[in-house]
Coordinates of C-alpha atoms and ligand atoms in Angstrom, one line a residue:
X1 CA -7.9 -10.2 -25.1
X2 CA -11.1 -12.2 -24.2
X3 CA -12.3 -11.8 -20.7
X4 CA -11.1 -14.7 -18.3
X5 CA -12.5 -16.3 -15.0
X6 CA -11.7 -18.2 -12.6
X7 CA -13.4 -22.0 -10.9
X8 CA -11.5 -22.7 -7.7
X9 CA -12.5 -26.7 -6.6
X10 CA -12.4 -26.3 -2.6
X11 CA -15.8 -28.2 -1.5
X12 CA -13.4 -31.5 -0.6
X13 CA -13.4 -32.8 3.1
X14 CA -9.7 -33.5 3.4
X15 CA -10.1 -36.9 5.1
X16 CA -6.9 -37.4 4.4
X17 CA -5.2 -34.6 6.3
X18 CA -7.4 -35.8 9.3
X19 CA -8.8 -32.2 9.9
X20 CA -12.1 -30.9 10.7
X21 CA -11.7 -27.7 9.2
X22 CA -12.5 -27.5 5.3
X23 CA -8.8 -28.9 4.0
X24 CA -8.2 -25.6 1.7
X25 CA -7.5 -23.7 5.4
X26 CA -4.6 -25.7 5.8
X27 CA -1.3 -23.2 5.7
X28 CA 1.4 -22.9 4.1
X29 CA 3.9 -20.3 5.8
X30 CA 0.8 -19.5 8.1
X31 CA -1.1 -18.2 4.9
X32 CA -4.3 -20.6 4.1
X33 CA -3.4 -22.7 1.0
X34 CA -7.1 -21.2 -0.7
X35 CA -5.4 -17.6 0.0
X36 CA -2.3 -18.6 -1.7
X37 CA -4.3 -20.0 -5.1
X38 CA -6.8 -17.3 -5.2
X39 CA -3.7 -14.5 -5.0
X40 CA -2.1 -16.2 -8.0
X41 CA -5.1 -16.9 -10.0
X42 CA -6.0 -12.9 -9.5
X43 CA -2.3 -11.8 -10.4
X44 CA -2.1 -14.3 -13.3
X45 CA -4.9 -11.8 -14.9
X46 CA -8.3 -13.2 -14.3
X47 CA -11.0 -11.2 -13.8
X48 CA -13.5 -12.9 -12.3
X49 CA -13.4 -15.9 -9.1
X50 CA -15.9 -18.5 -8.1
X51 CA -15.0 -20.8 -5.5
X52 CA -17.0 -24.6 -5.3
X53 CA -17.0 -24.7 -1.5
X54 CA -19.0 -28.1 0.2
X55 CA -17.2 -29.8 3.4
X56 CA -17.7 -27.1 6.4
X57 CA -18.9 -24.5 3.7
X58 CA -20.2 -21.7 6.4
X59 CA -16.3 -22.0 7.6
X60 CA -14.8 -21.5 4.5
X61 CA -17.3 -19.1 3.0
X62 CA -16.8 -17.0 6.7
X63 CA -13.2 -16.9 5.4
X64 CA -13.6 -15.7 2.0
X65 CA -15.1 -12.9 3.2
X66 CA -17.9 -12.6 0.1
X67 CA -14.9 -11.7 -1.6
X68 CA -15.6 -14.3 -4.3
X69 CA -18.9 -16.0 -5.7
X70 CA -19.3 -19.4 -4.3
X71 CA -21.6 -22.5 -5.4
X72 CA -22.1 -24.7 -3.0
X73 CA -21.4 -28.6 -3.9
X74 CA -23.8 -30.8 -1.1
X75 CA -22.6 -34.0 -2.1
X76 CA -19.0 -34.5 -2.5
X77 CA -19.1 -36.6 -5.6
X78 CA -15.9 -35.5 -7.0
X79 CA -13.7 -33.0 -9.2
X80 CA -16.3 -33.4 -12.2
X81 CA -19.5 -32.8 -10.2
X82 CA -17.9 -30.2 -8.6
X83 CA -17.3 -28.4 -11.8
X84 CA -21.6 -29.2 -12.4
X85 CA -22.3 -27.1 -9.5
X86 CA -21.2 -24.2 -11.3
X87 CA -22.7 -24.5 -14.6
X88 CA -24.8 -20.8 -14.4
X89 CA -21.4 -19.6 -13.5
X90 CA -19.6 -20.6 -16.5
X91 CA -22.4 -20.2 -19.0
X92 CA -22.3 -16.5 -17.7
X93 CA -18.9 -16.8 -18.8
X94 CA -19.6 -18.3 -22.4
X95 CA -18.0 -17.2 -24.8
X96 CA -14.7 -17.0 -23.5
X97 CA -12.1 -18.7 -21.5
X98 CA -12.1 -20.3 -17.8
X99 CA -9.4 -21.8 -15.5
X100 CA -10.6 -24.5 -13.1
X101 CA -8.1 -25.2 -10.2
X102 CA -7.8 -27.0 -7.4
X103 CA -7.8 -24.8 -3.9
X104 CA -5.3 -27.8 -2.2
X105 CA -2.4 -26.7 -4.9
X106 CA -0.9 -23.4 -3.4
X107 CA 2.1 -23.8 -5.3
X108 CA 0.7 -22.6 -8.3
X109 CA 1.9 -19.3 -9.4
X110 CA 0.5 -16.5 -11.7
X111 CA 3.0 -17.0 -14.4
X112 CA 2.4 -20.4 -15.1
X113 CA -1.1 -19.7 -15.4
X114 CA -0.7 -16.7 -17.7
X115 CA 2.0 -19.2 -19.9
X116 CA -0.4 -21.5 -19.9
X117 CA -3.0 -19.1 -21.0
X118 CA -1.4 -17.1 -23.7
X119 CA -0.9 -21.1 -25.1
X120 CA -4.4 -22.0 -24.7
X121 CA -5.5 -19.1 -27.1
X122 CA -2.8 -18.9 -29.4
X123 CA -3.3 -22.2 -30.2
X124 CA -7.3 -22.2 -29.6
X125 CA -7.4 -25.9 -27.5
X126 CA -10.6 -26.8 -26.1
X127 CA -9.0 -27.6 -22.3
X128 CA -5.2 -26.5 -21.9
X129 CA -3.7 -28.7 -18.4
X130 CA -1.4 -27.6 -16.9
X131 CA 1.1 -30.8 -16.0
X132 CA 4.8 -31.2 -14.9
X133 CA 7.3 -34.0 -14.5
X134 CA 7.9 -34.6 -10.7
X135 CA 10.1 -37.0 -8.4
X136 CA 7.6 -38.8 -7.2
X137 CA 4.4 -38.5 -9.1
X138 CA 2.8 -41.1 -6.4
X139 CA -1.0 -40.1 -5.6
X140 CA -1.2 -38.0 -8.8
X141 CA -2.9 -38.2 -11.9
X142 CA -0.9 -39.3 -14.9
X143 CA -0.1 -38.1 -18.3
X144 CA -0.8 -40.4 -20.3
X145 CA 0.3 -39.6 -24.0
X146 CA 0.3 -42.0 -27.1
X147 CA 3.3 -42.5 -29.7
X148 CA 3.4 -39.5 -31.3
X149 CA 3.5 -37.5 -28.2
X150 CA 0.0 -36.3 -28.1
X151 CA -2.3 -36.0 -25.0
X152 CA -4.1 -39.4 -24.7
X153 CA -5.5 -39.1 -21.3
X154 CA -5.4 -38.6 -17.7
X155 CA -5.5 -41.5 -15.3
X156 CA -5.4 -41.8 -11.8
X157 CA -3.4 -43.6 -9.6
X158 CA -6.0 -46.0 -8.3
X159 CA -7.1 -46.8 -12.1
X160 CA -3.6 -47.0 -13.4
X161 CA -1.8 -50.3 -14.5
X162 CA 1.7 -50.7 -13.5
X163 CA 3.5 -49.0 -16.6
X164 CA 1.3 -45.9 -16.2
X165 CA 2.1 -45.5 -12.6
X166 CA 5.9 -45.4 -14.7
X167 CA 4.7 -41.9 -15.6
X168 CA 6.4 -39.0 -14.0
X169 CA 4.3 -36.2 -15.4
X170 CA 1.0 -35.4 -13.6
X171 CA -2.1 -33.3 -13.7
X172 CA -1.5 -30.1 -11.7
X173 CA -5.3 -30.0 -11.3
X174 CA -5.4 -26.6 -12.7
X175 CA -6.9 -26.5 -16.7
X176 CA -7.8 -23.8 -19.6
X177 CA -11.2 -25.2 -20.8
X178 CA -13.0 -23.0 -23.0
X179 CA -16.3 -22.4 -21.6
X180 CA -19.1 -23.6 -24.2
X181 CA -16.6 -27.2 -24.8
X182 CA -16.8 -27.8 -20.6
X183 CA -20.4 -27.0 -20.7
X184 CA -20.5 -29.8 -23.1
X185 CA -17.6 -32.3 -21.8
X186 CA -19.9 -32.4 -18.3
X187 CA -22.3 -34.3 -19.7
X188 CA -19.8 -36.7 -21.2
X189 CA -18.5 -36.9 -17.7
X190 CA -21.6 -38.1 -16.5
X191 CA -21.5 -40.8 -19.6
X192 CA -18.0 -42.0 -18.7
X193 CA -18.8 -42.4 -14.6
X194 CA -21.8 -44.4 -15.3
X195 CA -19.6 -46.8 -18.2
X196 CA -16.9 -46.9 -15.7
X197 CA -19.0 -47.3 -13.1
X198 CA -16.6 -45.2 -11.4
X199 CA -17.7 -43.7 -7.5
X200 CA -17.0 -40.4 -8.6
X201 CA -17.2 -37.9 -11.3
X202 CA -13.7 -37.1 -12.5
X203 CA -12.9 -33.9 -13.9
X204 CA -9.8 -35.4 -15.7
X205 CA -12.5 -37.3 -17.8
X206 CA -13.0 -34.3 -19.9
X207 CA -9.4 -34.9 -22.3
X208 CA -11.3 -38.3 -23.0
X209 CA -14.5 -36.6 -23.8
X210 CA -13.2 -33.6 -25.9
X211 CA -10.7 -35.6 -27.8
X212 CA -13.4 -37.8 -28.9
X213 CA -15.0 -34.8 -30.8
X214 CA -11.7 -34.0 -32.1
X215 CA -11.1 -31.4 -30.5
X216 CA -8.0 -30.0 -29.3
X217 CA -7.1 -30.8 -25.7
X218 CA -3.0 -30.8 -25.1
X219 CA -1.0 -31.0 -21.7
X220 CA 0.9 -28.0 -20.8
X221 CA 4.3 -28.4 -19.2
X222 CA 4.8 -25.4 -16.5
X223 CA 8.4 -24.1 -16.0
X224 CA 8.2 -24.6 -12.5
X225 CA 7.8 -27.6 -11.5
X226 CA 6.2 -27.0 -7.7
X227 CA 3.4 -25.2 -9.4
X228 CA 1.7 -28.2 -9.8
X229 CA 2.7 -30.1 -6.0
X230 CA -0.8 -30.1 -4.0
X231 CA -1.6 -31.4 -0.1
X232 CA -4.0 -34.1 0.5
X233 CA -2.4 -34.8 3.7
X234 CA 0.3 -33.0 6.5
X235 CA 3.1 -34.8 5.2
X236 CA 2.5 -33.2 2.0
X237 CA 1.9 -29.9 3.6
X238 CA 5.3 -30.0 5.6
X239 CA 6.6 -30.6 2.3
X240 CA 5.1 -27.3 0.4
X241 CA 6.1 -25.8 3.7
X242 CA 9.3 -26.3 3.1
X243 CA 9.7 -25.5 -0.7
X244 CA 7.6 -22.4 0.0
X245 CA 10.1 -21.2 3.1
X246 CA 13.1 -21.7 1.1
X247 CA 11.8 -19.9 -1.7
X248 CA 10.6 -16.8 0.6
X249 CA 14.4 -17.3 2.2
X250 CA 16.0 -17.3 -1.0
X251 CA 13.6 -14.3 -2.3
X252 CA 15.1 -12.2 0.9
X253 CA 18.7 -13.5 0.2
X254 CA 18.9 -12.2 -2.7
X255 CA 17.7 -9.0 -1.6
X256 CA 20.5 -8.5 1.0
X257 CA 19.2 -10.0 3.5
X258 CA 21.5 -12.1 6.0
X259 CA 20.2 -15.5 7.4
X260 CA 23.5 -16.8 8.4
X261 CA 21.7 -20.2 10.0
X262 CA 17.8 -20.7 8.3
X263 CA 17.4 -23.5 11.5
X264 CA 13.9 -22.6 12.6
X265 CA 13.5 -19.2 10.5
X266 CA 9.9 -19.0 8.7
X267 CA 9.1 -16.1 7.1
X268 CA 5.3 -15.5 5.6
X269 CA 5.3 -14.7 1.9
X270 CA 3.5 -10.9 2.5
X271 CA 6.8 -10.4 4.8
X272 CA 8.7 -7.2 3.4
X273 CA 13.0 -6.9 5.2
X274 CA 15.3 -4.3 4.7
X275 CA 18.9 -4.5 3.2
X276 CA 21.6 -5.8 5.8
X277 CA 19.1 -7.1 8.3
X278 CA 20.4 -9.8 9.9
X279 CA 17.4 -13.2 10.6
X280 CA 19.1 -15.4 13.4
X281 CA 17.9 -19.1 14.4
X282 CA 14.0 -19.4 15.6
X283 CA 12.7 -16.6 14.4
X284 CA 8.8 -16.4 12.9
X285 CA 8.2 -13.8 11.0
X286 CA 4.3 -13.5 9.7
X287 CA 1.7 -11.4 8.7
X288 CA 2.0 -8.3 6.6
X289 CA 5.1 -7.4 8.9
X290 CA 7.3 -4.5 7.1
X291 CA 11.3 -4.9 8.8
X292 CA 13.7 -2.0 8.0
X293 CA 17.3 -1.6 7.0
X294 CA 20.1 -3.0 9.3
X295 CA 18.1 -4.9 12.1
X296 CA 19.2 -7.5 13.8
X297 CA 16.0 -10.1 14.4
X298 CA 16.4 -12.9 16.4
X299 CA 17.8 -15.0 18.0
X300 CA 14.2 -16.7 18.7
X301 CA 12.2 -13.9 17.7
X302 CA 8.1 -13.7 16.7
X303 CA 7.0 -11.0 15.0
X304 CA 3.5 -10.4 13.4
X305 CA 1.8 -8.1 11.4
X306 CA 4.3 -5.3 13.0
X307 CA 6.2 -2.2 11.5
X308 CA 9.9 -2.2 12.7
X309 CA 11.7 0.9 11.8
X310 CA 15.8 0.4 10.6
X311 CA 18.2 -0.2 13.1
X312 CA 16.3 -2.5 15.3
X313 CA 17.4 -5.3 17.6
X314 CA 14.6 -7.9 18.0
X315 CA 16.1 -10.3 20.5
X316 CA 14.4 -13.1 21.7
X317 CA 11.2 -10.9 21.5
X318 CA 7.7 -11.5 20.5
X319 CA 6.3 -8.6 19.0
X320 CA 2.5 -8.3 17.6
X321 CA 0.3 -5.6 15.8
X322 CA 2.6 -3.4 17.2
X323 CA 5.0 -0.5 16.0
X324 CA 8.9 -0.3 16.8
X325 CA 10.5 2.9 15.2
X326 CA 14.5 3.1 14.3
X327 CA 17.5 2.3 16.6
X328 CA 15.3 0.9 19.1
X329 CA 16.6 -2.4 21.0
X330 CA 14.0 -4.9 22.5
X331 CA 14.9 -7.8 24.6
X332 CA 16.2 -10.4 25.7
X333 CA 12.6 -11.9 26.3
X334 CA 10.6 -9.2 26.1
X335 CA 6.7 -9.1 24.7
X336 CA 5.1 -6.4 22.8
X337 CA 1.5 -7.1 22.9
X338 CA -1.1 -5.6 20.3
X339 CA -1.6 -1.1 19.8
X340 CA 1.8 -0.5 20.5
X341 CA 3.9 2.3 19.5
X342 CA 7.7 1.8 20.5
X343 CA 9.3 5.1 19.4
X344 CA 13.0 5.9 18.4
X345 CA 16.1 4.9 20.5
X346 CA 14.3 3.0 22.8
X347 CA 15.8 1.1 24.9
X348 CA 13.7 -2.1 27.0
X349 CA 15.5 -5.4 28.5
X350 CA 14.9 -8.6 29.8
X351 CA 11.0 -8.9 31.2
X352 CA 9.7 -6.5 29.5
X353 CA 5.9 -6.6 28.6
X354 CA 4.1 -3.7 27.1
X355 CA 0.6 -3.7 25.5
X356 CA -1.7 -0.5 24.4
X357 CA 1.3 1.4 25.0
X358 CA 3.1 4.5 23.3
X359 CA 6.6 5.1 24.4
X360 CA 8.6 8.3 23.5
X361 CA 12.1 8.3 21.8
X362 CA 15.0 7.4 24.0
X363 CA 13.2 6.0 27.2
X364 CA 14.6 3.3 28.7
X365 CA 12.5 0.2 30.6
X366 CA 15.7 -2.0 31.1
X367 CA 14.5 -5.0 33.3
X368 CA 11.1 -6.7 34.9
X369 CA 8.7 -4.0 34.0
X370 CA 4.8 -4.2 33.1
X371 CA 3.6 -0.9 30.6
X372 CA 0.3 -1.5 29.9
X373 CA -2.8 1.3 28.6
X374 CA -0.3 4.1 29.1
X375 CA 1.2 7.0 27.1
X376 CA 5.1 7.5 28.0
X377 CA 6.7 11.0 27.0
X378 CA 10.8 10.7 25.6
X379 CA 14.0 10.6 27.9
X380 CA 11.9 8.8 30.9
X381 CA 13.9 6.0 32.9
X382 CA 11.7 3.4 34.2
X383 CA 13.9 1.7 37.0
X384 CA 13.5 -2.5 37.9
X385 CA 10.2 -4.1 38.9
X386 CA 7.9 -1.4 38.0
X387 CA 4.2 -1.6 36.6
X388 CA 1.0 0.1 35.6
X389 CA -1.5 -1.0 37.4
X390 CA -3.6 -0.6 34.4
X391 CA -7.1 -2.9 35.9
X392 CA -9.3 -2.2 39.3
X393 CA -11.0 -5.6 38.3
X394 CA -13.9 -3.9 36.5
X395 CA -12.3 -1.6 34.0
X396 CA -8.7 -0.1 32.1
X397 CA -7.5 2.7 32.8
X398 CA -4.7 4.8 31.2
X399 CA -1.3 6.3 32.8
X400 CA 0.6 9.0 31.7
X401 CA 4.1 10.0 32.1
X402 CA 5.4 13.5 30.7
X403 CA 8.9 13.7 29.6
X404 CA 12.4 13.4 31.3
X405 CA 10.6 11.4 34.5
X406 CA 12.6 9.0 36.5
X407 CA 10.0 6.2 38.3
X408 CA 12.5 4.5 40.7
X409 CA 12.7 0.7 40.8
X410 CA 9.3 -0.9 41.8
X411 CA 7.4 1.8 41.7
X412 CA 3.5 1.2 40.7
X413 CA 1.4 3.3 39.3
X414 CA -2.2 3.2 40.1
X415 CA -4.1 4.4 36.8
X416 CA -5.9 6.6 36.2
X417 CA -2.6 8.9 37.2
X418 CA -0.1 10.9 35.5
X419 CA 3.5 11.9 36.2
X420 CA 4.4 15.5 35.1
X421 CA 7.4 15.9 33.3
X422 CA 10.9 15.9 34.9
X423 CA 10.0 14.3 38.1
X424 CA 11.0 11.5 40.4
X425 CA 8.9 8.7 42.0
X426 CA 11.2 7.2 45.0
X427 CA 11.8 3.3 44.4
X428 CA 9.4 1.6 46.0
X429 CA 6.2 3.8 45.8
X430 CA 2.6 3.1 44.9
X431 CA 1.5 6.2 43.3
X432 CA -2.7 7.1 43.2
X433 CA -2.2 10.8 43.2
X434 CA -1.2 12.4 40.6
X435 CA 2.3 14.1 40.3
X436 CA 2.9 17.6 39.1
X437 CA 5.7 18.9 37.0
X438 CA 9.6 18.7 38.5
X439 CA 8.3 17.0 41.8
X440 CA 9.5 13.9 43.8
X441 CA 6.7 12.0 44.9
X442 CA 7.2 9.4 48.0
X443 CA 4.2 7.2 48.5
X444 CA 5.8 4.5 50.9
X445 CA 6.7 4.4 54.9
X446 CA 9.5 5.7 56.3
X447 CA 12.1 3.6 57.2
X448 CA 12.3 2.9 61.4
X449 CA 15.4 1.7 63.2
X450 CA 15.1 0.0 65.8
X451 CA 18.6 -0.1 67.6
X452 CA 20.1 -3.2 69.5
X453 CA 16.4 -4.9 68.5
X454 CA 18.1 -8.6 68.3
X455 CA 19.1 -8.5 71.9
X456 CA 16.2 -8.3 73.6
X457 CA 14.7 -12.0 72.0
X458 CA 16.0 -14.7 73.1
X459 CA 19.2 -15.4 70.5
X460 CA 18.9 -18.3 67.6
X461 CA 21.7 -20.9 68.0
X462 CA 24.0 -19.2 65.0
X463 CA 23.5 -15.7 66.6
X464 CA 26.5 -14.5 68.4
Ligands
UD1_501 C1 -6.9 -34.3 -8.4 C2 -6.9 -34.8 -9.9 C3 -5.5 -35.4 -10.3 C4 -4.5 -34.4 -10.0 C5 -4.5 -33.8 -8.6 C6 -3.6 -32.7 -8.5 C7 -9.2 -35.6 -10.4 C8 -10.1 -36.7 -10.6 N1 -7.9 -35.8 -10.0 O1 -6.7 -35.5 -7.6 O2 -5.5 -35.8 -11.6 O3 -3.2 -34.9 -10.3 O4 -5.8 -33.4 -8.3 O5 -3.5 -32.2 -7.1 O6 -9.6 -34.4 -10.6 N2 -13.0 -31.2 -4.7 C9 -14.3 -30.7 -4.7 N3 -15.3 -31.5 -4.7 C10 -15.2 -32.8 -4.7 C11 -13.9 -33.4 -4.7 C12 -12.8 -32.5 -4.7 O7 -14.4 -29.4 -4.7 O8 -16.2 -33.5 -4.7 C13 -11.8 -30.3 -4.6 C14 -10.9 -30.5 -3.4 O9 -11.3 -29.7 -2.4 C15 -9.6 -30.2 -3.9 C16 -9.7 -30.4 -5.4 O10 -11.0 -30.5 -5.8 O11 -9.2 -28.8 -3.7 C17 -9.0 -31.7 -5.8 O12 -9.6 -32.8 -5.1 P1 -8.8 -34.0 -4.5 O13 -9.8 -35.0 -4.0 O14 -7.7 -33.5 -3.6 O15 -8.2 -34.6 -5.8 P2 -6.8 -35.4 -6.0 O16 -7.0 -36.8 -5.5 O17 -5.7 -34.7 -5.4
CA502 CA1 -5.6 -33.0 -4.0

């Protein structure tokens, strides 16, 4: 098979979505909708990416991380032009095969473009587009075919009359061209936007062009007809939002996954859950997150880019970067911040906030607590109200607690200290020193009673 690359149009400035950011960073399921195009273009087979970038390139190129090559387009003069910029691109290409697509489509997925690929060749076109019959083909560039069926041309919503705007079948925006017939079709591009007079260079002018030298150019029906829905503005993109969540849903459903109610349940497409887990109401689930076996997550849950073992309850818990091994149970509003490791059997409850933290199998933080920069040993109860007092002002510093300690309710623990294994603090205690193995350590006042106090004052009016 002939070697195949890959134009990705992204230079537009998204006036439309009323952004300032270039209009490809929108997201779909919190994933960019360039990120989403570039993923199915590579697992559709091609082998090599250039992206047209233009509107707020420095932003977009930041993003793509020199991943890709990238032309950039300074004047935003449309689909067709952007496809000039890149002429040393696809002449490097020549001979051989090239998919322009547009970065605003994220719908598109690497089957229809290897469908529409395998029918390109076999049937040697000149430009293979990809098109599909939608609801409401409003905005979109039409179809237009004559009598017989055949590919006619492509015409766009502001240019069409009344019966073409009839037509449900659109331009996806994503095309097969052969390399050497685009090369050529450009300049008949520019010949059609000067006859027209049109204010920009359209792309979709090339089926004109090509069919004029006989050659074949043919419209290409995808299977799935979402492939082809793109986001000019945030109406649209609640839209593909919406498709794309059900589809992830539907994805995990299948899968075993429970979502009983999907009322305010997003899960990002990279997500990877367990058999049996359970996703209740509000939960967000993003990232590269991995979810075990038999979890419950949720109700009103956020999780990101986190490892949760099997066995986990997530309950109203936000959780991020962090690490929560099996049969642990988080929550009700508790916060694992970023460099956490959360380790079996754990068990922390309502107010709970630890960050930079590893905590040993089978310690329990039940209410109100604060573990921050601090390594916890296993079978340690933390008692209500406690903290690390993890920052003089200037600097972190760590605490450590060995295993099988008991720190009594609202005890604080100046760091840098440690707490040897199997000893107490008393409730109440601000600890600076360290505390050696199977001690108690008291670091508060004693108590002082001072009797029959209240009669010497002079008595309030509901004192007896
Ligand atoms: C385009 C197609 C239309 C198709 C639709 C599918 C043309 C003329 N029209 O319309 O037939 O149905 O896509 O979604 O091609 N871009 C550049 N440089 C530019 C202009 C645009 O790189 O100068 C990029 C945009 O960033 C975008 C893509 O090309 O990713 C499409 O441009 P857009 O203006 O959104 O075209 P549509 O009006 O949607
Ligand atoms: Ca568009």
């Amino acid at each position: 098979m002939s070697k195949k690359c890959a134009l990705i149009l992204a230079a537009g400035e998204g006036r439309r979505m009323k952004t300032s950011k270039p209009k490809v960073l929108a997201e779909v399921l919190f994933k960019p909708m360039i990120d989403w195009v570039t993923d199915a273009v590579k697992e559709g087979g091609v082998d090599e990416i250039c992206v047209v970038t233009g509107h707020c390139y420095e932003e977009l190129e930041a993003h793509l991380g020199g991943k890709y090559k990238t032309v950039v387009q300074q004047e935003l003069l449309g689909t067709g032009h952007a496809v000039m910029q890149a002429k040393e691109f696809i002449k490097a290409n020549t001979p051989g095969n090239i998919l322009i697509i547009n970065g605003d489509a994220p719908l598109i997925d690497a089957k229809t473009i290897s469908t529409a690929f395998e029918y390109h060749e076999s049937h040697k076109n000149a430009v293979t587009i990809i098109s599909a019959k939608i609801d409401n083909p409003f905005g979109y560039g039409r179809v237009v075919r004559n009598k017989d069926k055949c590919l006619k041309k492509i015409v766009e919503e502001n240019d069409a009359t009344n019966a073409e705007k009839m037509i449900n079948e659109v331009n996806s925006g994503a095309y097969w061209f052969n390399c050497s017939v685009l090369l050529e079709a450009l300049e008949g591009i520019v010949e059609m936007h000067d006859k027209k007079q049109q204010a920009e260079y359209y792309l979709t002018d090339a089926v004109e062009v090509i069919l004029e030298k006989n050659l074949n150019a043919v419209a290409y029906e995808a299977g799935n007809p979402d492939a082809v829905l793109g986001a000019n503005d945030r109406a649209q993109l609640q839209l593909l939002n919406e498709i794309a969540r059900k589809k992830v849903m539907r994805e995990h459903l299948l899968n075993g996954v429970s979502i009983p109610c999907a009322d305010g349940v997003m899960i990002s497409p990279n997500v990877k859950i367990g058999n049996e887990t359970e996703i209740l109401p509000g939960t967000i689930i993003k990232g590269d997150t991995v979810i075990g076996e038999n979890c419950v997550i949720g109700p009103n849950s956020f999780i990101e880019n986190s490892v949760v073992g099997n066995g986990v309850t997530l309950n109203n818990t936000q959780c991020y970067s962090s690490t929560v091994k099996d049969n642990t149970s988080i929550g009700p509003f508790a916060r694992v911040r970023p460099d956490c490791v959360i380790g079996e059997g754990v068990k922390a409850g309502n107010f709970v906030e630890f960050k930079n933290a590893n905590i040993g199998d089978r310690t329990s933080v039940s209410h109100l607590t604060y573990i921050g920069d601090a390594d916890f040993g296993s079978d340690i109860n933390v008692g209500c109200g406690c903290a690390t007092v993890n920052y003089n002002g200037k600097e972190k510093n760590r605490t450590k607690v060995d295993d099988h300690a008991f720190i009594g309710c609202s005890t604080y623990l100046v760091a840098p200290v440690s707490v040897g294994k199997n000893s107490y603090t008393a409730a109440g205690s601000v600890i600076t020193e360290d505390v050696p193995d199977n001690a108690l350590a008291i670091a508060r006042s004693r108590q002082t009673i001072k009797k029959d106090w209240i009669s010497k004052k002079k008595p309030y009016k509901w004192q007896k």
